[in-house]
Steps between C-alpha positions, in 0.01 A plus 500: 500500500617852426598793713252635751421872504679697772300759690542719806249553779506877553432468875878452524542857369210652696706791635647571158163500327360741760785739424495456119273233356575571134874526553503177700321312221756637257785363715329159528479481121865600467602214731348251256180392670231407247202595711372629830239391749339803657428564867323833449517745212626824653180683400602471135194471271472169318539649150815683607637184664435301183684759288797496739520119500487496119771764479727300731426162342374366833204270545273592790386141520356483850394700803460432869155630595403497865191323626378839623536652152312209343220533753482875446494510119593186310399645164735796539789259557405288200471806276846626595660163429326465165610848397868436575490159332547291814381140519508424872325639807649350816372514856836554669444481874244475775525768763487353852141614543402319176660167590248230585514359850338164423406266218164667443669837466740359242213347303323836494818665368544230234147568375574874488820441299316264268246774432766756420674249278184423307441869426864570413507198268172600336665829403802333342756515781644236733455508877744349747611487862849564637601313815697584811558250780184536708288313244700186578421526870123533458304176486189415298400138548795280416683770305697809585323819390728547198409164350135533604479833317582334170290192574193713567545744210520417131815523287300703248436771761790489747858436392812474719774759535749313715759670718769238547658680797181490703432138402845400628477727806172325590688170510381370164702386198478758217582245229223266615254789510598624155450149363169466684356812336644450152257633243336736751815701571563774243695732732777419747682735735867414476656604830774406740529527877668403823378527858610761750588435864131511592412245232328756281538514123783713364448544126821502297618556146474191281770244567581618851254295704369150562259455209613252233437745220623287206268218610214748543553640150514153347182392681326826407588451135365145502185623679419750226579816695488801267672766713780470754458809717788642702401646834689596812281612789783679681836580339835527673639708212322788326200327339591588141845352563341186645267442206793559264706241689214250489457554127874447452472172691225395262713595200794295625304200623202485266462750217843437348389142427274631222 
């Protein structure tokens, strides 16, 4: 199978985009990234964002849209994504107050996500969910909440955006999980991490942590992943330097094979 697309989750550059959204996108394009996954739009109108992406040769292929934003005005979110030419709308996170406390709460959330997915799909986009670690600690029947989510929703309406760091941090095997969701896994967050003295996640540039990235990339390719998405929640270097270093790791260890 051929080369996967390489994207960047712009949450990594959240401070930079606040200061200069357009200039930051320009720098991302100059680094060589093929596309970006949004985490907010900096109040830039959709038509203007589309023109900027076209000018830079970047694909705005996906966006993280909060559960609150979907509840408030789903159509507005869909319209923005369609205007900029995006394909994916991803629920990125559950705020603590939105996290179910029991199996019934999880089932109610699954039904809500299924409903959003059905509407998003009806309008020509693809809906998905991005994991952290808490989904693996919730329990719904015999399954953890992550697996139950995709058992109780349909592949047509809810796809997987897997974050391999959080899968591994939760004590699961990323390769096994990638294989398990092959065919339902168009987007994968390619990340690396270690643990600090308190046992908390310390996100690192690619190749500096404990994730078996070559094995992850191979499994992702075999699973039909379309986009490998670089993300670093917290950077030890200036974030633009970190995303450049991670892209260089990909060039040396992956992209130069093609």
